[in-house]
Amino acid sequence: MAPSTPLLAVRGSEGFYMVTGPPSFTENTTLQRDFGKNCKVFAFSKDGTLFAWCNGEKVNIVNVASTELLHSFDLPKAVCLEFSPKNNVLATWQAYTTAKDGAAGMPNLQLYDVKTGKCLKSFIQKKMQNWCLCWADDESISARIVNNEVHFFENNNFDTIANKLHLQKVNDFVLSPGPQPSKVSVYVPGSKGAPSFVRLYQYPNFGGPQSALANKSFFKADKATMLWNNKATAVLVIASTEVDKTGASYYGEQTLHYIATNGESAVVQLPKNGPIYDVVWNPNSTEFCAVYGFMPAKATVFNLKCDPLFDFGTGPRNAAYYSSPGHILVLAGFGNLRGQMEVWDVKNYKLISKPLASDSTYFAWCPDGEHFVTATCAPRLRVGNGYKIWHYTGSVLHKCEVPPNAEIWQVSWQPFLDGTFPAKAVTYQAVPSELPSAELKVAQAYRPPALRNKPITSSKLHEEEPPQNMKPQPGNSDKPLSKMALKNQRKHEAKKAAKQEAKTDGSQESTPSPALQDVPRSTLPSVTSGDPEVDKKIKNLKKKLKAIEQLKDQAATGKQLEKNQLEKIQKEAALLKELEDLELGF
């Protein structure tokens, strides 16, 4: 039986409704549009069979297939909703408030049984950050942070705390995905000169640091983001500070760490300095992609040994998105960038398309692994709101723009379980579409009036780096050299050549033999005239000629030379004539 078509849920000032995904793109009529302007939040269950939303009066749960209303809760102020992985519990959160007399407020985090509609438990959760409990995929355990402890519950029995993990000033934790036994990563920020650290535990073995599966400590960390891979074998940690004390970056400092459950850990070496914009695991759990460095940013795929596999070069990008099968990767520049996207075939590392989604604030892959949506949503941008559904070959298949006085607040695909849509062979030919695709128009640089009738001289602010395969080739066991290593290698070779040249100069006669007439002047033995002024002029001329030779070599490799460098090359003939006249003089 073929899987059903994913739905796209849309919420905005015109209410909330659902659109049938590719290929029809029509509004779903089985679930009636809610025209209320107070729809604050909606959420699908993890398998996409249930849907909940708050319309400003109640929180409703419906079965997506039958559109049957299952439950309705009187929670007009709910702003966060989330289903447990097996659809047994719905968690709701609303802002915490206290009484006017200063008395403690009412519990604002509720857990409801989806089958019966009964409230299982209520908690006080003051902060919106990390408001929801974390569940294991089979719901055998769930957990939340309370002061300096992580409280664990078993089998959705929230009246009894089954286990506790106590760590002074614990700031965050993440449960691993996948089957049992569950693992948990915890982050504790440093204080009083002590480093921050991340530890990995296997539930329920929490007997001190010795029971940890792995431990990684580091300085320069005000906060940390922990990312498990799907197989729960490793965690990536993005440690960041809010302020860069060197003043090099407005975004603070970031470092990327790799921690495996077998105890191995490493700092991921990123070849370019600057912020880390995004890090994402491939769904196959064997590699990850990082987007980093001052603009134009680099993007690199690493393996589990933190060795680079492929470097995508530099470009205007700050985000990376793998398709659900993991066979296609999108690199994109959203937010304060122009919305340029690069769609890559992960297996062959070939560029498929380069579409442009201007002013986009949201991106998400469709569960079928072939389509994705880009959207411009309020409050990030309040003009030009709408969404587009694309095929990965760059074709725009559906486009929706709301009226100028309307807004879109949220769009979201209906999720499906992993493996529902099998991966299809990657195609490079753009699929047909009735809508025109956005072409990337190259904007011309501003030219002052005085230069507008003169020839254009090309100059670039940044040197662009092309994509590069970093995998060791068969038969070559050497690791690929980084840019800095190549630079050092060239310096070493130049020094070696200079030493060899000096030895040659010392062993040759004072006058060149006929066999050396065709050798470049930079390698000829030095001849003195007896006049210090003339020798000094000859030395300076040879120095200039050697620099010109280097510039010609750079031009031969394809490097763009500056205007003053080209002028130097044009003076070569005159310098050679002057050197010849001086040498003939003695």
Tab-separated table of C-alpha atoms in Angstrom, residues 109-301:
chain	number	residue	atom	x	y	z
A	109	LEU	CA	2.521	22.480	32.561
A	110	GLN	CA	-0.196	19.860	32.075
A	111	LEU	CA	0.112	16.265	30.872
A	112	TYR	CA	-3.075	14.732	29.405
A	113	ASP	CA	-3.840	11.116	28.572
A	114	VAL	CA	-4.737	11.177	24.858
A	115	LYS	CA	-6.967	8.088	25.103
A	116	THR	CA	-9.092	9.146	28.089
A	117	GLY	CA	-8.614	12.921	28.133
A	118	LYS	CA	-7.696	12.771	31.821
A	119	CYS	CA	-5.058	15.116	33.248
A	120	LEU	CA	-2.273	12.810	34.421
A	121	LYS	CA	-0.086	15.396	36.156
A	122	SER	CA	0.500	19.143	36.485
A	123	PHE	CA	3.866	20.798	37.127
A	124	ILE	CA	5.097	24.321	37.713
A	125	GLN	CA	7.434	25.193	34.815
A	126	LYS	CA	8.389	28.864	34.932
A	127	LYS	CA	10.647	29.058	31.882
A	128	MET	CA	9.513	28.445	28.328
A	129	GLN	CA	12.975	27.143	27.427
A	130	ASN	CA	13.081	23.334	27.673
A	131	TRP	CA	9.492	23.393	28.936
A	132	CYS	CA	8.525	19.915	27.750
A	133	LEU	CA	9.497	16.558	29.178
A	134	CYS	CA	11.867	14.404	27.120
A	135	TRP	CA	10.641	10.889	26.286
A	136	ALA	CA	12.479	7.821	25.077
A	137	ASP	CA	11.128	6.625	21.729
A	138	ASP	CA	9.232	3.753	23.386
A	139	GLU	CA	8.008	6.012	26.259
A	140	SER	CA	9.517	3.653	28.829
A	141	ILE	CA	11.191	6.660	30.484
A	142	SER	CA	10.705	10.417	30.484
A	143	ALA	CA	12.637	13.177	32.224
A	144	ARG	CA	12.703	16.864	33.173
A	145	ILE	CA	15.124	19.199	34.991
A	146	VAL	CA	14.216	20.371	38.503
A	147	ASN	CA	16.815	22.662	40.105
A	148	ASN	CA	20.092	20.685	40.179
A	149	GLU	CA	18.543	17.339	39.300
A	150	VAL	CA	17.185	15.486	36.314
A	151	HIS	CA	14.055	13.603	37.403
A	152	PHE	CA	13.180	10.386	35.543
A	153	PHE	CA	9.719	8.798	35.303
A	154	GLU	CA	8.923	5.325	34.001
A	155	ASN	CA	5.972	4.163	31.876
A	156	ASN	CA	4.264	7.583	32.078
A	157	ASN	CA	3.766	7.275	35.842
A	158	PHE	CA	4.388	10.909	36.761
A	159	ASP	CA	3.409	10.546	40.438
A	160	THR	CA	6.587	8.609	41.255
A	161	ILE	CA	10.136	9.726	40.509
A	162	ALA	CA	11.828	6.492	39.428
A	163	ASN	CA	15.384	7.863	39.308
A	164	LYS	CA	17.413	11.031	39.806
A	165	LEU	CA	20.623	12.328	38.263
A	166	HIS	CA	22.124	14.920	40.587
A	167	LEU	CA	24.758	17.308	39.223
A	168	GLN	CA	25.512	20.715	40.691
A	169	LYS	CA	24.222	23.482	38.376
A	170	VAL	CA	23.112	21.078	35.631
A	171	ASN	CA	21.883	23.275	32.788
A	172	ASP	CA	20.575	20.964	30.054
A	173	PHE	CA	20.124	17.311	29.082
A	174	VAL	CA	19.057	15.324	26.015
A	175	LEU	CA	17.779	11.731	25.857
A	176	SER	CA	19.113	9.573	23.053
A	177	PRO	CA	16.810	8.407	20.241
A	178	GLY	CA	16.369	4.770	19.261
A	179	PRO	CA	15.718	1.582	21.229
A	180	GLN	CA	16.662	0.724	24.808
A	181	PRO	CA	18.911	1.050	26.692
A	182	SER	CA	18.438	4.819	26.686
A	183	LYS	CA	21.374	7.147	27.116
A	184	VAL	CA	21.392	10.710	28.384
A	185	SER	CA	23.804	13.568	27.752
A	186	VAL	CA	24.029	16.321	30.375
A	187	TYR	CA	25.723	19.726	30.252
A	188	VAL	CA	27.093	21.541	33.309
A	189	PRO	CA	28.512	25.062	32.774
A	190	GLY	CA	31.833	25.932	34.380
A	191	SER	CA	32.180	28.243	37.379
A	192	LYS	CA	34.989	29.753	39.484
A	193	GLY	CA	37.677	28.767	37.001
A	194	ALA	CA	36.445	25.189	36.590
A	195	PRO	CA	35.724	24.034	33.015
A	196	SER	CA	32.310	23.219	31.606
A	197	PHE	CA	31.658	19.573	30.800
A	198	VAL	CA	29.314	17.201	29.005
A	199	ARG	CA	28.827	13.649	30.268
A	200	LEU	CA	27.091	10.676	28.719
A	201	TYR	CA	25.283	8.160	30.936
A	202	GLN	CA	23.334	4.989	30.298
A	203	TYR	CA	20.050	4.876	32.180
A	204	PRO	CA	19.838	4.103	35.100
A	205	ASN	CA	23.607	3.997	35.903
A	206	PHE	CA	24.175	7.398	37.519
A	207	GLY	CA	26.685	6.481	40.238
A	208	GLY	CA	29.081	9.417	39.915
A	209	PRO	CA	31.645	10.378	37.233
A	210	GLN	CA	33.065	6.832	37.121
A	211	SER	CA	29.775	5.460	35.816
A	212	ALA	CA	29.714	7.877	32.870
A	213	LEU	CA	30.129	6.404	29.400
A	214	ALA	CA	32.130	9.452	28.299
A	215	ASN	CA	33.185	12.818	29.641
A	216	LYS	CA	34.361	15.922	27.788
A	217	SER	CA	35.390	19.152	29.514
A	218	PHE	CA	36.135	22.482	27.842
A	219	PHE	CA	36.566	26.158	28.615
A	220	LYS	CA	34.925	29.086	26.790
A	221	ALA	CA	31.350	27.849	27.071
A	222	ASP	CA	28.385	29.880	28.285
A	223	LYS	CA	25.952	27.435	26.700
A	224	ALA	CA	26.067	24.148	24.813
A	225	THR	CA	23.870	22.489	22.200
A	226	MET	CA	23.921	18.670	22.182
A	227	LEU	CA	22.979	16.681	19.069
A	228	TRP	CA	22.602	12.882	19.163
A	229	ASN	CA	22.848	10.848	15.969
A	230	ASN	CA	19.973	8.511	15.127
A	231	LYS	CA	21.858	5.392	16.238
A	232	ALA	CA	22.681	6.939	19.648
A	233	THR	CA	26.400	6.200	19.245
A	234	ALA	CA	27.737	9.758	19.391
A	235	VAL	CA	26.907	13.351	20.362
A	236	LEU	CA	28.025	16.594	18.757
A	237	VAL	CA	28.394	19.504	21.177
A	238	ILE	CA	28.424	23.118	19.996
A	239	ALA	CA	29.965	25.093	22.879
A	240	SER	CA	29.552	28.858	22.582
A	241	THR	CA	30.270	32.046	24.464
A	242	GLU	CA	28.081	35.105	24.245
A	243	VAL	CA	31.049	37.485	23.869
A	244	ASP	CA	34.201	37.084	21.802
A	245	LYS	CA	36.875	38.724	23.975
A	246	THR	CA	39.189	39.105	20.972
A	247	GLY	CA	36.553	41.251	19.243
A	248	ALA	CA	36.781	39.164	16.072
A	249	SER	CA	33.102	38.164	15.992
A	250	TYR	CA	29.790	39.728	16.955
A	251	TYR	CA	28.388	36.218	17.515
A	252	GLY	CA	30.806	35.237	20.284
A	253	GLU	CA	33.044	32.176	20.019
A	254	GLN	CA	32.001	28.632	19.128
A	255	THR	CA	33.787	25.303	19.188
A	256	LEU	CA	32.574	21.910	17.972
A	257	HIS	CA	33.230	18.743	19.992
A	258	TYR	CA	32.587	15.080	19.196
A	259	ILE	CA	31.813	12.593	21.985
A	260	ALA	CA	31.161	8.875	21.401
A	261	THR	CA	29.480	6.476	23.818
A	262	ASN	CA	32.602	4.260	23.746
A	263	GLY	CA	34.517	7.043	25.531
A	264	GLU	CA	36.245	8.619	22.541
A	265	SER	CA	36.138	12.397	22.190
A	266	ALA	CA	37.731	15.012	19.966
A	267	VAL	CA	37.628	18.661	19.000
A	268	VAL	CA	36.453	18.962	15.399
A	269	GLN	CA	39.111	21.015	13.610
A	270	LEU	CA	37.439	23.608	11.385
A	271	PRO	CA	39.838	25.066	8.785
A	272	LYS	CA	38.268	28.546	8.731
A	273	ASN	CA	37.910	30.904	11.698
A	274	GLY	CA	34.551	32.398	12.584
A	275	PRO	CA	31.103	31.454	13.911
A	276	ILE	CA	29.583	27.986	13.646
A	277	TYR	CA	26.206	28.623	12.027
A	278	ASP	CA	24.814	25.106	11.829
A	279	VAL	CA	25.735	21.474	12.451
A	280	VAL	CA	23.517	18.584	11.353
A	281	TRP	CA	23.820	14.781	11.373
A	282	ASN	CA	23.159	12.749	8.267
A	283	PRO	CA	20.220	10.404	9.103
A	284	ASN	CA	22.547	7.444	8.420
A	285	SER	CA	24.498	8.486	11.588
A	286	THR	CA	27.910	7.978	9.939
A	287	GLU	CA	28.704	11.572	8.956
A	288	PHE	CA	27.760	15.153	9.753
A	289	CYS	CA	27.898	18.534	8.027
A	290	ALA	CA	29.100	21.791	9.598
A	291	VAL	CA	28.599	25.326	8.234
A	292	TYR	CA	31.155	27.714	9.715
A	293	GLY	CA	33.569	30.605	9.228
A	294	PHE	CA	33.314	34.294	8.463
A	295	MET	CA	31.318	35.055	5.320
A	296	PRO	CA	31.548	33.631	2.744
A	297	ALA	CA	31.136	30.591	4.984
A	298	LYS	CA	32.563	27.120	4.415
A	299	ALA	CA	30.622	23.860	4.643
A	300	THR	CA	32.327	20.520	5.227
A	301	VAL	CA	31.172	16.921	5.709
